Amino acid sequence: MVHLEPTAIPLDLVRNPSCARDKIKSLDSLASISKASQSLGKKVVLAHGVFDLVHMGHVRHLEAAKKEGDCLIVTITPDQLVNKGPGRPVFNQNLRAEMLAALESVDWVGISKWPSAEYLIETIQPNIYIKGSDYTNEGEDLTGKIKTERETVERFGGKVKFTNDITFSSSSLINQYLHVFEPPVLDYLNKIDR
């Protein structure tokens, strides 16, 4: 068994669990954390999404993701690149990052600067890239990105895995319950949706 002196572990790997905001790091720091974790034989898991309204589907997805490895990094789409419709995201990127960082299963959080996850995958190079069950069939992927993301993960020796638990749509929950629009606008949006 190799004995590591306390100074051998990068300071970025030591976090204060009493403050969620300390878990929010730059993408460069996340890349360093990933590399350092892997050099210590730890398996790094990456999850990415908008996470506008964190709900039980997200909680279970991230708990399942954490079981796939030792270090769970979650990244979010930046505000200016969220394309979920008018008035979105409801919660800005800093609040979304902090909500995720408050979850026990999440080790680190970062805010992306790209419109899709391929560059995040290249930067962080996770062992596992985790997606929800709605992405298991590449042909049905509405974003068209899961194939490219899978190819990127595999290029760095990683795997894509899918969680399989309850799912909800943040967009549907927001539109149904948060009433971010006046009733005439909601009626109009519902007609367009149909």
PDB file of C-alpha atoms in Angstrom:
ATOM      1  CA  MET A   1       0.000   0.000   0.000  1.00  0.00           C
ATOM      2  CA  VAL A   2       1.385   3.395  -0.995  1.00  0.00           C
ATOM      3  CA  HIS A   3       1.361   6.012   1.746  1.00  0.00           C
ATOM      4  CA  LEU A   4       0.628   9.518   0.486  1.00  0.00           C
ATOM      5  CA  GLU A   5       1.783  12.476   2.480  1.00  0.00           C
ATOM      6  CA  PRO A   6      -0.967  15.080   2.978  1.00  0.00           C
ATOM      7  CA  THR A   7       0.911  17.478   0.686  1.00  0.00           C
ATOM      8  CA  ALA A   8       0.770  14.911  -2.167  1.00  0.00           C
ATOM      9  CA  ILE A   9      -2.969  15.473  -2.547  1.00  0.00           C
ATOM     10  CA  PRO A  10      -3.734  18.696  -4.459  1.00  0.00           C
ATOM     11  CA  LEU A  11      -5.523  21.286  -2.357  1.00  0.00           C
ATOM     12  CA  ASP A  12      -8.316  21.386  -4.955  1.00  0.00           C
ATOM     13  CA  LEU A  13      -9.236  17.830  -3.960  1.00  0.00           C
ATOM     14  CA  VAL A  14      -9.950  18.924  -0.406  1.00  0.00           C
ATOM     15  CA  ARG A  15     -13.300  20.641  -0.035  1.00  0.00           C
ATOM     16  CA  ASN A  16     -15.253  22.089   2.820  1.00  0.00           C
ATOM     17  CA  PRO A  17     -18.590  20.251   2.785  1.00  0.00           C
ATOM     18  CA  SER A  18     -20.183  22.882   5.019  1.00  0.00           C
ATOM     19  CA  CYS A  19     -20.176  25.436   2.189  1.00  0.00           C
ATOM     20  CA  ALA A  20     -21.712  24.390  -1.125  1.00  0.00           C
ATOM     21  CA  ARG A  21     -20.198  27.358  -2.967  1.00  0.00           C
ATOM     22  CA  ASP A  22     -16.699  25.975  -2.298  1.00  0.00           C
ATOM     23  CA  LYS A  23     -17.593  23.059  -4.574  1.00  0.00           C
ATOM     24  CA  ILE A  24     -18.060  25.386  -7.586  1.00  0.00           C
ATOM     25  CA  LYS A  25     -14.847  25.536  -9.615  1.00  0.00           C
ATOM     26  CA  SER A  26     -13.561  26.857 -12.931  1.00  0.00           C
ATOM     27  CA  LEU A  27     -13.329  24.420 -15.833  1.00  0.00           C
ATOM     28  CA  ASP A  28      -9.516  24.514 -15.599  1.00  0.00           C
ATOM     29  CA  SER A  29      -9.723  23.581 -11.904  1.00  0.00           C
ATOM     30  CA  LEU A  30     -12.151  20.760 -12.716  1.00  0.00           C
ATOM     31  CA  ALA A  31      -9.720  19.434 -15.325  1.00  0.00           C
ATOM     32  CA  SER A  32      -6.936  19.463 -12.697  1.00  0.00           C
ATOM     33  CA  ILE A  33      -9.193  17.804 -10.126  1.00  0.00           C
ATOM     34  CA  SER A  34     -10.116  15.107 -12.644  1.00  0.00           C
ATOM     35  CA  LYS A  35      -6.507  14.416 -13.598  1.00  0.00           C
ATOM     36  CA  ALA A  36      -5.352  14.370  -9.973  1.00  0.00           C
ATOM     37  CA  SER A  37      -8.214  12.078  -8.939  1.00  0.00           C
ATOM     38  CA  GLN A  38      -7.436   9.666 -11.761  1.00  0.00           C
ATOM     39  CA  SER A  39      -3.735   9.684 -10.862  1.00  0.00           C
ATOM     40  CA  LEU A  40      -4.801   8.492  -7.399  1.00  0.00           C
ATOM     41  CA  GLY A  41      -6.756   5.620  -8.997  1.00  0.00           C
ATOM     42  CA  LYS A  42     -10.155   7.258  -8.588  1.00  0.00           C
ATOM     43  CA  LYS A  43     -12.885   7.022 -11.206  1.00  0.00           C
ATOM     44  CA  VAL A  44     -14.283  10.396 -12.358  1.00  0.00           C
ATOM     45  CA  VAL A  45     -17.923  10.729 -13.432  1.00  0.00           C
ATOM     46  CA  LEU A  46     -19.230  13.721 -15.393  1.00  0.00           C
ATOM     47  CA  ALA A  47     -22.884  14.769 -15.693  1.00  0.00           C
ATOM     48  CA  HIS A  48     -23.948  17.784 -17.731  1.00  0.00           C
ATOM     49  CA  GLY A  49     -27.211  19.641 -18.241  1.00  0.00           C
ATOM     50  CA  VAL A  50     -29.206  22.816 -17.713  1.00  0.00           C
ATOM     51  CA  PHE A  51     -30.643  21.854 -14.286  1.00  0.00           C
ATOM     52  CA  ASP A  52     -32.915  24.904 -14.262  1.00  0.00           C
ATOM     53  CA  LEU A  53     -35.235  23.487 -11.638  1.00  0.00           C
ATOM     54  CA  VAL A  54     -33.596  20.751  -9.577  1.00  0.00           C
ATOM     55  CA  HIS A  55     -36.200  18.049  -8.844  1.00  0.00           C
ATOM     56  CA  MET A  56     -36.314  14.463  -7.568  1.00  0.00           C
ATOM     57  CA  GLY A  57     -35.501  13.091 -11.028  1.00  0.00           C
ATOM     58  CA  HIS A  58     -32.246  15.066 -10.952  1.00  0.00           C
ATOM     59  CA  VAL A  59     -31.492  14.019  -7.378  1.00  0.00           C
ATOM     60  CA  ARG A  60     -31.854  10.329  -8.211  1.00  0.00           C
ATOM     61  CA  HIS A  61     -29.960  10.731 -11.488  1.00  0.00           C
ATOM     62  CA  LEU A  62     -27.010  12.298  -9.664  1.00  0.00           C
ATOM     63  CA  GLU A  63     -27.128   9.765  -6.811  1.00  0.00           C
ATOM     64  CA  ALA A  64     -26.965   6.961  -9.401  1.00  0.00           C
ATOM     65  CA  ALA A  65     -24.142   8.810 -11.194  1.00  0.00           C
ATOM     66  CA  LYS A  66     -22.135   9.010  -7.968  1.00  0.00           C
ATOM     67  CA  LYS A  67     -22.387   5.215  -7.566  1.00  0.00           C
ATOM     68  CA  GLU A  68     -20.550   4.834 -10.893  1.00  0.00           C
ATOM     69  CA  GLY A  69     -17.329   6.350  -9.565  1.00  0.00           C
ATOM     70  CA  ASP A  70     -15.458   8.138  -6.818  1.00  0.00           C
ATOM     71  CA  CYS A  71     -15.692  11.763  -7.926  1.00  0.00           C
ATOM     72  CA  LEU A  72     -18.874  13.261  -9.427  1.00  0.00           C
ATOM     73  CA  ILE A  73     -18.443  16.461 -11.407  1.00  0.00           C
ATOM     74  CA  VAL A  74     -21.590  18.202 -12.633  1.00  0.00           C
ATOM     75  CA  THR A  75     -21.454  20.961 -15.222  1.00  0.00           C
ATOM     76  CA  ILE A  76     -24.245  23.246 -16.336  1.00  0.00           C
ATOM     77  CA  THR A  77     -25.072  25.101 -19.512  1.00  0.00           C
ATOM     78  CA  PRO A  78     -24.407  28.860 -19.135  1.00  0.00           C
ATOM     79  CA  ASP A  79     -27.390  31.220 -19.129  1.00  0.00           C
ATOM     80  CA  GLN A  80     -26.741  32.693 -22.566  1.00  0.00           C
ATOM     81  CA  LEU A  81     -26.728  29.238 -24.191  1.00  0.00           C
ATOM     82  CA  VAL A  82     -29.886  27.785 -22.607  1.00  0.00           C
ATOM     83  CA  ASN A  83     -32.422  27.329 -25.401  1.00  0.00           C
ATOM     84  CA  LYS A  84     -35.417  25.961 -23.517  1.00  0.00           C
ATOM     85  CA  GLY A  85     -37.774  28.762 -24.522  1.00  0.00           C
ATOM     86  CA  PRO A  86     -38.620  32.311 -23.495  1.00  0.00           C
ATOM     87  CA  GLY A  87     -37.862  33.310 -19.929  1.00  0.00           C
ATOM     88  CA  ARG A  88     -35.390  30.478 -19.451  1.00  0.00           C
ATOM     89  CA  PRO A  89     -33.428  29.755 -17.511  1.00  0.00           C
ATOM     90  CA  VAL A  90     -35.635  30.770 -14.596  1.00  0.00           C
ATOM     91  CA  PHE A  91     -32.650  30.468 -12.250  1.00  0.00           C
ATOM     92  CA  ASN A  92     -29.361  32.049 -13.306  1.00  0.00           C
ATOM     93  CA  GLN A  93     -26.216  29.955 -13.709  1.00  0.00           C
ATOM     94  CA  ASN A  94     -24.807  30.885 -10.303  1.00  0.00           C
ATOM     95  CA  LEU A  95     -27.968  29.810  -8.498  1.00  0.00           C
ATOM     96  CA  ARG A  96     -28.223  26.616 -10.552  1.00  0.00           C
ATOM     97  CA  ALA A  97     -24.592  25.779  -9.742  1.00  0.00           C
ATOM     98  CA  GLU A  98     -25.150  26.431  -6.056  1.00  0.00           C
ATOM     99  CA  MET A  99     -28.313  24.282  -5.987  1.00  0.00           C
ATOM    100  CA  LEU A 100     -26.360  21.356  -7.445  1.00  0.00           C
ATOM    101  CA  ALA A 101     -23.366  21.926  -5.174  1.00  0.00           C
ATOM    102  CA  ALA A 102     -25.683  21.622  -2.168  1.00  0.00           C
ATOM    103  CA  LEU A 103     -26.429  17.998  -3.086  1.00  0.00           C
ATOM    104  CA  GLU A 104     -24.426  15.495  -1.054  1.00  0.00           C
ATOM    105  CA  SER A 105     -23.797  13.236  -4.047  1.00  0.00           C
ATOM    106  CA  VAL A 106     -22.146  16.035  -6.051  1.00  0.00           C
ATOM    107  CA  ASP A 107     -18.437  16.581  -5.425  1.00  0.00           C
ATOM    108  CA  TRP A 108     -17.743  19.461  -7.808  1.00  0.00           C
ATOM    109  CA  VAL A 109     -19.729  21.827 -10.041  1.00  0.00           C
ATOM    110  CA  GLY A 110     -18.707  23.960 -12.985  1.00  0.00           C
ATOM    111  CA  ILE A 111     -20.339  26.335 -15.430  1.00  0.00           C
ATOM    112  CA  SER A 112     -19.634  25.518 -19.041  1.00  0.00           C
ATOM    113  CA  LYS A 113     -18.819  28.129 -21.641  1.00  0.00           C
ATOM    114  CA  TRP A 114     -19.803  25.979 -24.622  1.00  0.00           C
ATOM    115  CA  PRO A 115     -23.164  25.133 -26.211  1.00  0.00           C
ATOM    116  CA  SER A 116     -22.636  21.374 -25.909  1.00  0.00           C
ATOM    117  CA  ALA A 117     -20.722  18.903 -23.777  1.00  0.00           C
ATOM    118  CA  GLU A 118     -18.016  17.706 -26.187  1.00  0.00           C
ATOM    119  CA  TYR A 119     -15.519  20.390 -25.106  1.00  0.00           C
ATOM    120  CA  LEU A 120     -16.291  19.700 -21.443  1.00  0.00           C
ATOM    121  CA  ILE A 121     -15.587  16.032 -22.042  1.00  0.00           C
ATOM    122  CA  GLU A 122     -12.291  16.902 -23.762  1.00  0.00           C
ATOM    123  CA  THR A 123     -11.353  19.233 -20.895  1.00  0.00           C
ATOM    124  CA  ILE A 124     -12.331  16.982 -17.963  1.00  0.00           C
ATOM    125  CA  GLN A 125     -11.779  13.576 -19.634  1.00  0.00           C
ATOM    126  CA  PRO A 126     -14.045  11.601 -17.292  1.00  0.00           C
ATOM    127  CA  ASN A 127     -13.974   7.833 -16.952  1.00  0.00           C
ATOM    128  CA  ILE A 128     -17.773   7.840 -17.118  1.00  0.00           C
ATOM    129  CA  TYR A 129     -20.100  10.324 -18.818  1.00  0.00           C
ATOM    130  CA  ILE A 130     -23.570   9.892 -17.376  1.00  0.00           C
ATOM    131  CA  LYS A 131     -26.876  10.610 -19.111  1.00  0.00           C
ATOM    132  CA  GLY A 132     -30.515  10.013 -18.255  1.00  0.00           C
ATOM    133  CA  SER A 133     -32.603   7.212 -19.726  1.00  0.00           C
ATOM    134  CA  ASP A 134     -34.176   9.580 -22.275  1.00  0.00           C
ATOM    135  CA  TYR A 135     -30.829   9.503 -24.163  1.00  0.00           C
ATOM    136  CA  THR A 136     -30.371   5.725 -24.435  1.00  0.00           C
ATOM    137  CA  ASN A 137     -31.537   5.611 -28.060  1.00  0.00           C
ATOM    138  CA  GLU A 138     -29.225   7.825 -30.128  1.00  0.00           C
ATOM    139  CA  GLY A 139     -31.780   7.923 -32.956  1.00  0.00           C
ATOM    140  CA  GLU A 140     -34.409   9.473 -30.675  1.00  0.00           C
ATOM    141  CA  ASP A 141     -32.086  12.095 -29.146  1.00  0.00           C
ATOM    142  CA  LEU A 142     -33.780  15.431 -29.802  1.00  0.00           C
ATOM    143  CA  THR A 143     -30.501  17.316 -29.362  1.00  0.00           C
ATOM    144  CA  GLY A 144     -28.581  15.087 -31.775  1.00  0.00           C
ATOM    145  CA  LYS A 145     -25.564  15.390 -29.480  1.00  0.00           C
ATOM    146  CA  ILE A 146     -25.392  12.079 -27.616  1.00  0.00           C
ATOM    147  CA  LYS A 147     -23.610  10.355 -30.517  1.00  0.00           C
ATOM    148  CA  THR A 148     -20.908  13.049 -30.649  1.00  0.00           C
ATOM    149  CA  GLU A 149     -20.612  13.068 -26.863  1.00  0.00           C
ATOM    150  CA  ARG A 150     -20.244   9.257 -26.802  1.00  0.00           C
ATOM    151  CA  GLU A 151     -17.551   9.385 -29.483  1.00  0.00           C
ATOM    152  CA  THR A 152     -15.674  12.073 -27.534  1.00  0.00           C
ATOM    153  CA  VAL A 153     -15.840  10.124 -24.261  1.00  0.00           C
ATOM    154  CA  GLU A 154     -14.631   6.957 -25.978  1.00  0.00           C
ATOM    155  CA  ARG A 155     -11.756   8.835 -27.650  1.00  0.00           C
ATOM    156  CA  PHE A 156     -10.365   9.448 -24.144  1.00  0.00           C
ATOM    157  CA  GLY A 157     -10.977   5.876 -22.987  1.00  0.00           C
ATOM    158  CA  GLY A 158     -14.190   6.570 -21.091  1.00  0.00           C
ATOM    159  CA  LYS A 159     -17.701   5.152 -21.312  1.00  0.00           C
ATOM    160  CA  VAL A 160     -21.204   6.585 -21.505  1.00  0.00           C
ATOM    161  CA  LYS A 161     -23.607   5.141 -18.960  1.00  0.00           C
ATOM    162  CA  PHE A 162     -27.302   5.813 -18.498  1.00  0.00           C
ATOM    163  CA  THR A 163     -29.263   6.101 -15.284  1.00  0.00           C
ATOM    164  CA  ASN A 164     -32.710   4.571 -15.152  1.00  0.00           C
ATOM    165  CA  ASP A 165     -34.997   6.077 -12.542  1.00  0.00           C
ATOM    166  CA  ILE A 166     -37.929   8.452 -12.411  1.00  0.00           C
ATOM    167  CA  THR A 167     -37.720  11.364 -14.817  1.00  0.00           C
ATOM    168  CA  PHE A 168     -39.448  14.708 -14.970  1.00  0.00           C
ATOM    169  CA  SER A 169     -39.196  17.589 -17.364  1.00  0.00           C
ATOM    170  CA  SER A 170     -37.966  20.768 -15.699  1.00  0.00           C
ATOM    171  CA  SER A 171     -39.530  22.735 -18.555  1.00  0.00           C
ATOM    172  CA  SER A 172     -42.942  21.146 -17.958  1.00  0.00           C
ATOM    173  CA  LEU A 173     -42.720  21.702 -14.198  1.00  0.00           C
ATOM    174  CA  ILE A 174     -41.689  25.327 -14.660  1.00  0.00           C
ATOM    175  CA  ASN A 175     -44.418  25.978 -17.224  1.00  0.00           C
ATOM    176  CA  GLN A 176     -47.093  24.267 -15.113  1.00  0.00           C
ATOM    177  CA  TYR A 177     -46.278  25.492 -11.644  1.00  0.00           C
ATOM    178  CA  LEU A 178     -44.035  28.542 -11.617  1.00  0.00           C
ATOM    179  CA  HIS A 179     -46.193  30.778 -13.802  1.00  0.00           C
ATOM    180  CA  VAL A 180     -43.318  32.807 -15.172  1.00  0.00           C
ATOM    181  CA  PHE A 181     -45.650  34.227 -17.867  1.00  0.00           C
ATOM    182  CA  GLU A 182     -48.900  36.160 -17.770  1.00  0.00           C
ATOM    183  CA  PRO A 183     -52.009  34.010 -18.502  1.00  0.00           C
ATOM    184  CA  PRO A 184     -52.467  35.247 -22.119  1.00  0.00           C
ATOM    185  CA  VAL A 185     -48.836  34.409 -22.916  1.00  0.00           C
ATOM    186  CA  LEU A 186     -49.241  30.974 -21.269  1.00  0.00           C
ATOM    187  CA  ASP A 187     -52.363  30.305 -23.344  1.00  0.00           C
ATOM    188  CA  TYR A 188     -50.504  31.294 -26.504  1.00  0.00           C
ATOM    189  CA  LEU A 189     -47.513  29.085 -25.656  1.00  0.00           C
ATOM    190  CA  ASN A 190     -49.807  26.139 -24.893  1.00  0.00           C
ATOM    191  CA  LYS A 191     -51.490  26.538 -28.297  1.00  0.00           C
ATOM    192  CA  ILE A 192     -48.093  26.572 -30.023  1.00  0.00           C
ATOM    193  CA  ASP A 193     -47.032  23.507 -28.037  1.00  0.00           C
ATOM    194  CA  ARG A 194     -50.113  21.578 -29.183  1.00  0.00           C
TER     195      ARG A 194
END
